[in-house]
């Protein structure tokens, strides 16, 4: 287990880590593809997990070809997704307990999400946690998305904390790669896509839930 007692800030991913939205997003994308006449392998959608919209579109074109109408399908998927999360956004178990503990410990928090700011702020606000973070960096605000380290370095800079003193909580492999490239410690809490063997080989902690993360922090920092 990594040493956690020298952590000065925690940087959170959003979808799949705090918000249980990845399944909703993939279901909407699959439904949108079918509405345009395509029945796709679910693995196609899972390949977009952790990527921002620009990199997701690039990956789809590389996988399915330049003629695939990714922009039209994304527009339809976005409408379905907005309708879905207006009905409520589920959060991951242990989220609020972890946020409360970090507040009590006086540790600042940031969000580093591949989601564009207009969506991210709306979702974080809807579940009542937007104001609980001192800084937020979104996918449409960086030149290079995950797995590049840029989004994490900018989150640390926004908090005024050295990268090496930050702990990143991530569900996706691209997020883990980006956090490690930024020189940060990372705990992975996988969601719908298990870590690839190459990512497991990094040796970072992989935990089943945010409850487990909280228990580890309490044990290390208590």
GROMACS .gro file of C-alpha atoms in nm:
model
  222
    1UNK     CA    1   0.000   0.000   0.000
    2UNK     CA    2   0.131   0.345  -0.088
    3UNK     CA    3   0.205   0.593   0.188
    4UNK     CA    4  -0.086   0.835   0.212
    5UNK     CA    5   0.003   1.045   0.514
    6UNK     CA    6   0.195   1.315   0.320
    7UNK     CA    7  -0.100   1.401   0.095
    8UNK     CA    8  -0.187   1.772   0.082
    9UNK     CA    9  -0.475   1.762  -0.169
   10UNK     CA   10  -0.704   1.516  -0.345
   11UNK     CA   11  -0.802   1.540  -0.712
   12UNK     CA   12  -1.121   1.359  -0.818
   13UNK     CA   13  -1.235   1.233  -1.152
   14UNK     CA   14  -1.611   1.275  -1.193
   15UNK     CA   15  -1.802   1.030  -1.417
   16UNK     CA   16  -1.759   0.672  -1.303
   17UNK     CA   17  -1.574   0.779  -0.990
   18UNK     CA   18  -1.810   1.015  -0.804
   19UNK     CA   19  -2.114   0.992  -1.029
   20UNK     CA   20  -2.256   0.659  -1.142
   21UNK     CA   21  -2.312   0.792  -1.493
   22UNK     CA   22  -2.096   0.582  -1.723
   23UNK     CA   23  -2.365   0.318  -1.772
   24UNK     CA   24  -2.618   0.589  -1.853
   25UNK     CA   25  -2.380   0.753  -2.099
   26UNK     CA   26  -2.300   0.429  -2.280
   27UNK     CA   27  -2.667   0.328  -2.296
   28UNK     CA   28  -2.753   0.666  -2.450
   29UNK     CA   29  -2.470   0.636  -2.704
   30UNK     CA   30  -2.579   0.287  -2.801
   31UNK     CA   31  -2.941   0.402  -2.834
   32UNK     CA   32  -2.830   0.697  -3.048
   33UNK     CA   33  -2.628   0.471  -3.276
   34UNK     CA   34  -2.928   0.242  -3.323
   35UNK     CA   35  -3.147   0.544  -3.399
   36UNK     CA   36  -2.910   0.619  -3.688
   37UNK     CA   37  -2.920   0.260  -3.809
   38UNK     CA   38  -2.609   0.114  -3.643
   39UNK     CA   39  -2.593  -0.186  -3.410
   40UNK     CA   40  -2.249  -0.172  -3.253
   41UNK     CA   41  -2.047  -0.393  -3.023
   42UNK     CA   42  -2.077  -0.246  -2.670
   43UNK     CA   43  -1.696  -0.257  -2.653
   44UNK     CA   44  -1.693   0.034  -2.898
   45UNK     CA   45  -1.858   0.260  -2.642
   46UNK     CA   46  -1.651   0.127  -2.353
   47UNK     CA   47  -1.340   0.231  -2.545
   48UNK     CA   48  -1.441   0.594  -2.494
   49UNK     CA   49  -1.438   0.570  -2.114
   50UNK     CA   50  -1.204   0.827  -1.963
   51UNK     CA   51  -1.156   1.026  -2.284
   52UNK     CA   52  -1.282   1.377  -2.356
   53UNK     CA   53  -1.528   1.435  -2.639
   54UNK     CA   54  -1.257   1.534  -2.889
   55UNK     CA   55  -1.046   1.225  -2.823
   56UNK     CA   56  -1.355   1.002  -2.813
   57UNK     CA   57  -1.458   1.119  -3.160
   58UNK     CA   58  -1.105   1.061  -3.287
   59UNK     CA   59  -1.101   0.710  -3.141
   60UNK     CA   60  -1.439   0.626  -3.298
   61UNK     CA   61  -1.323   0.743  -3.640
   62UNK     CA   62  -1.002   0.543  -3.608
   63UNK     CA   63  -1.205   0.235  -3.510
   64UNK     CA   64  -1.505   0.262  -3.742
   65UNK     CA   65  -1.370   0.477  -4.025
   66UNK     CA   66  -1.394   0.839  -4.132
   67UNK     CA   67  -1.736   0.782  -4.293
   68UNK     CA   68  -1.898   0.687  -3.961
   69UNK     CA   69  -2.138   0.972  -3.863
   70UNK     CA   70  -1.989   1.022  -3.518
   71UNK     CA   71  -2.096   1.389  -3.489
   72UNK     CA   72  -2.461   1.315  -3.566
   73UNK     CA   73  -2.467   1.021  -3.327
   74UNK     CA   74  -2.297   1.226  -3.055
   75UNK     CA   75  -2.559   1.502  -3.096
   76UNK     CA   76  -2.840   1.250  -3.053
   77UNK     CA   77  -2.663   1.082  -2.762
   78UNK     CA   78  -2.614   1.418  -2.589
   79UNK     CA   79  -2.987   1.493  -2.608
   80UNK     CA   80  -3.073   1.152  -2.465
   81UNK     CA   81  -2.815   1.196  -2.191
   82UNK     CA   82  -2.948   1.537  -2.090
   83UNK     CA   83  -3.297   1.392  -2.068
   84UNK     CA   84  -3.168   1.103  -1.857
   85UNK     CA   85  -2.979   1.303  -1.599
   86UNK     CA   86  -3.263   1.553  -1.560
   87UNK     CA   87  -3.442   1.256  -1.401
   88UNK     CA   88  -3.166   1.226  -1.143
   89UNK     CA   89  -2.795   1.148  -1.119
   90UNK     CA   90  -2.687   0.855  -0.899
   91UNK     CA   91  -2.374   0.898  -0.690
   92UNK     CA   92  -2.123   0.633  -0.594
   93UNK     CA   93  -2.146   0.477  -0.246
   94UNK     CA   94  -1.919   0.643   0.005
   95UNK     CA   95  -1.882   0.972  -0.186
   96UNK     CA   96  -2.032   1.204   0.073
   97UNK     CA   97  -1.860   1.031   0.364
   98UNK     CA   98  -1.525   1.071   0.185
   99UNK     CA   99  -1.588   1.438   0.110
  100UNK     CA  100  -1.687   1.499   0.472
  101UNK     CA  101  -1.370   1.330   0.601
  102UNK     CA  102  -1.148   1.533   0.367
  103UNK     CA  103  -1.321   1.852   0.482
  104UNK     CA  104  -1.262   1.759   0.846
  105UNK     CA  105  -0.898   1.682   0.765
  106UNK     CA  106  -0.857   2.021   0.599
  107UNK     CA  107  -0.746   1.874   0.267
  108UNK     CA  108  -0.835   2.082  -0.042
  109UNK     CA  109  -1.010   1.909  -0.331
  110UNK     CA  110  -1.026   1.955  -0.707
  111UNK     CA  111  -1.211   1.792  -0.994
  112UNK     CA  112  -1.027   1.689  -1.310
  113UNK     CA  113  -1.289   1.562  -1.552
  114UNK     CA  114  -1.287   1.487  -1.924
  115UNK     CA  115  -1.644   1.620  -1.938
  116UNK     CA  116  -1.692   1.970  -2.079
  117UNK     CA  117  -1.755   2.243  -1.820
  118UNK     CA  118  -2.116   2.310  -1.916
  119UNK     CA  119  -2.207   1.946  -1.841
  120UNK     CA  120  -1.971   1.903  -1.548
  121UNK     CA  121  -2.095   2.201  -1.348
  122UNK     CA  122  -2.455   2.108  -1.411
  123UNK     CA  123  -2.406   1.752  -1.292
  124UNK     CA  124  -2.197   1.845  -0.990
  125UNK     CA  125  -2.449   2.113  -0.899
  126UNK     CA  126  -2.742   1.877  -0.939
  127UNK     CA  127  -2.601   1.635  -0.682
  128UNK     CA  128  -2.505   1.921  -0.451
  129UNK     CA  129  -2.125   1.896  -0.453
  130UNK     CA  130  -2.009   2.165  -0.696
  131UNK     CA  131  -1.921   2.409  -0.417
  132UNK     CA  132  -1.734   2.144  -0.220
  133UNK     CA  133  -1.435   2.164  -0.456
  134UNK     CA  134  -1.188   2.449  -0.451
  135UNK     CA  135  -1.098   2.409  -0.817
  136UNK     CA  136  -1.228   2.234  -1.130
  137UNK     CA  137  -1.059   2.162  -1.463
  138UNK     CA  138  -1.271   2.024  -1.748
  139UNK     CA  139  -1.208   1.841  -2.072
  140UNK     CA  140  -1.279   2.136  -2.298
  141UNK     CA  141  -1.020   2.350  -2.117
  142UNK     CA  142  -0.707   2.148  -2.189
  143UNK     CA  143  -0.500   2.107  -2.501
  144UNK     CA  144  -0.438   1.738  -2.437
  145UNK     CA  145  -0.690   1.517  -2.258
  146UNK     CA  146  -0.624   1.212  -2.047
  147UNK     CA  147  -0.395   1.013  -2.059
  148UNK     CA  148  -0.184   1.328  -2.092
  149UNK     CA  149  -0.096   1.481  -1.751
  150UNK     CA  150  -0.209   1.834  -1.837
  151UNK     CA  151  -0.549   1.826  -1.665
  152UNK     CA  152  -0.399   1.698  -1.338
  153UNK     CA  153  -0.112   1.946  -1.339
  154UNK     CA  154  -0.357   2.229  -1.394
  155UNK     CA  155  -0.575   2.104  -1.110
  156UNK     CA  156  -0.275   2.099  -0.874
  157UNK     CA  157  -0.171   2.443  -0.991
  158UNK     CA  158  -0.521   2.574  -0.928
  159UNK     CA  159  -0.506   2.444  -0.572
  160UNK     CA  160  -0.155   2.579  -0.522
  161UNK     CA  161  -0.026   2.233  -0.427
  162UNK     CA  162   0.283   2.056  -0.560
  163UNK     CA  163   0.195   1.767  -0.790
  164UNK     CA  164   0.390   1.517  -0.581
  165UNK     CA  165   0.173   1.600  -0.279
  166UNK     CA  166  -0.155   1.525  -0.463
  167UNK     CA  167  -0.358   1.205  -0.454
  168UNK     CA  168  -0.571   1.136  -0.761
  169UNK     CA  169  -0.883   0.919  -0.746
  170UNK     CA  170  -0.969   0.771  -1.087
  171UNK     CA  171  -1.179   0.493  -1.233
  172UNK     CA  172  -1.033   0.476  -1.584
  173UNK     CA  173  -0.702   0.362  -1.728
  174UNK     CA  174  -0.644   0.689  -1.921
  175UNK     CA  175  -0.694   0.879  -1.595
  176UNK     CA  176  -0.447   0.659  -1.409
  177UNK     CA  177  -0.189   0.702  -1.683
  178UNK     CA  178  -0.234   1.079  -1.678
  179UNK     CA  179  -0.208   1.106  -1.300
  180UNK     CA  180   0.110   0.898  -1.288
  181UNK     CA  181   0.258   1.099  -1.575
  182UNK     CA  182   0.191   1.411  -1.367
  183UNK     CA  183   0.400   1.266  -1.085
  184UNK     CA  184   0.103   1.215  -0.856
  185UNK     CA  185  -0.008   0.923  -0.644
  186UNK     CA  186  -0.325   0.755  -0.765
  187UNK     CA  187  -0.586   0.513  -0.638
  188UNK     CA  188  -0.801   0.348  -0.902
  189UNK     CA  189  -1.163   0.262  -0.830
  190UNK     CA  190  -1.272   0.083  -1.149
  191UNK     CA  191  -1.624   0.126  -1.279
  192UNK     CA  192  -1.754  -0.053  -1.589
  193UNK     CA  193  -1.413  -0.124  -1.741
  194UNK     CA  194  -1.160  -0.327  -1.541
  195UNK     CA  195  -0.800  -0.209  -1.552
  196UNK     CA  196  -0.589  -0.342  -1.837
  197UNK     CA  197  -0.306  -0.574  -1.733
  198UNK     CA  198  -0.053  -0.314  -1.846
  199UNK     CA  199  -0.211  -0.060  -1.611
  200UNK     CA  200  -0.231  -0.308  -1.322
  201UNK     CA  201   0.142  -0.356  -1.363
  202UNK     CA  202   0.201   0.002  -1.249
  203UNK     CA  203   0.144  -0.127  -0.897
  204UNK     CA  204  -0.089   0.149  -0.779
  205UNK     CA  205  -0.370   0.061  -0.536
  206UNK     CA  206  -0.689  -0.063  -0.700
  207UNK     CA  207  -0.990  -0.051  -0.469
  208UNK     CA  208  -1.349  -0.166  -0.497
  209UNK     CA  209  -1.521   0.151  -0.375
  210UNK     CA  210  -1.485   0.499  -0.231
  211UNK     CA  211  -1.565   0.341   0.106
  212UNK     CA  212  -1.243   0.143   0.070
  213UNK     CA  213  -1.053   0.459  -0.021
  214UNK     CA  214  -1.183   0.630   0.291
  215UNK     CA  215  -1.083   0.335   0.509
  216UNK     CA  216  -0.731   0.343   0.361
  217UNK     CA  217  -0.699   0.716   0.421
  218UNK     CA  218  -0.819   0.682   0.779
  219UNK     CA  219  -0.571   0.402   0.845
  220UNK     CA  220  -0.278   0.587   0.690
  221UNK     CA  221  -0.353   0.936   0.815
  222UNK     CA  222  -0.522   0.853   1.143
   0.00000   0.00000   0.00000
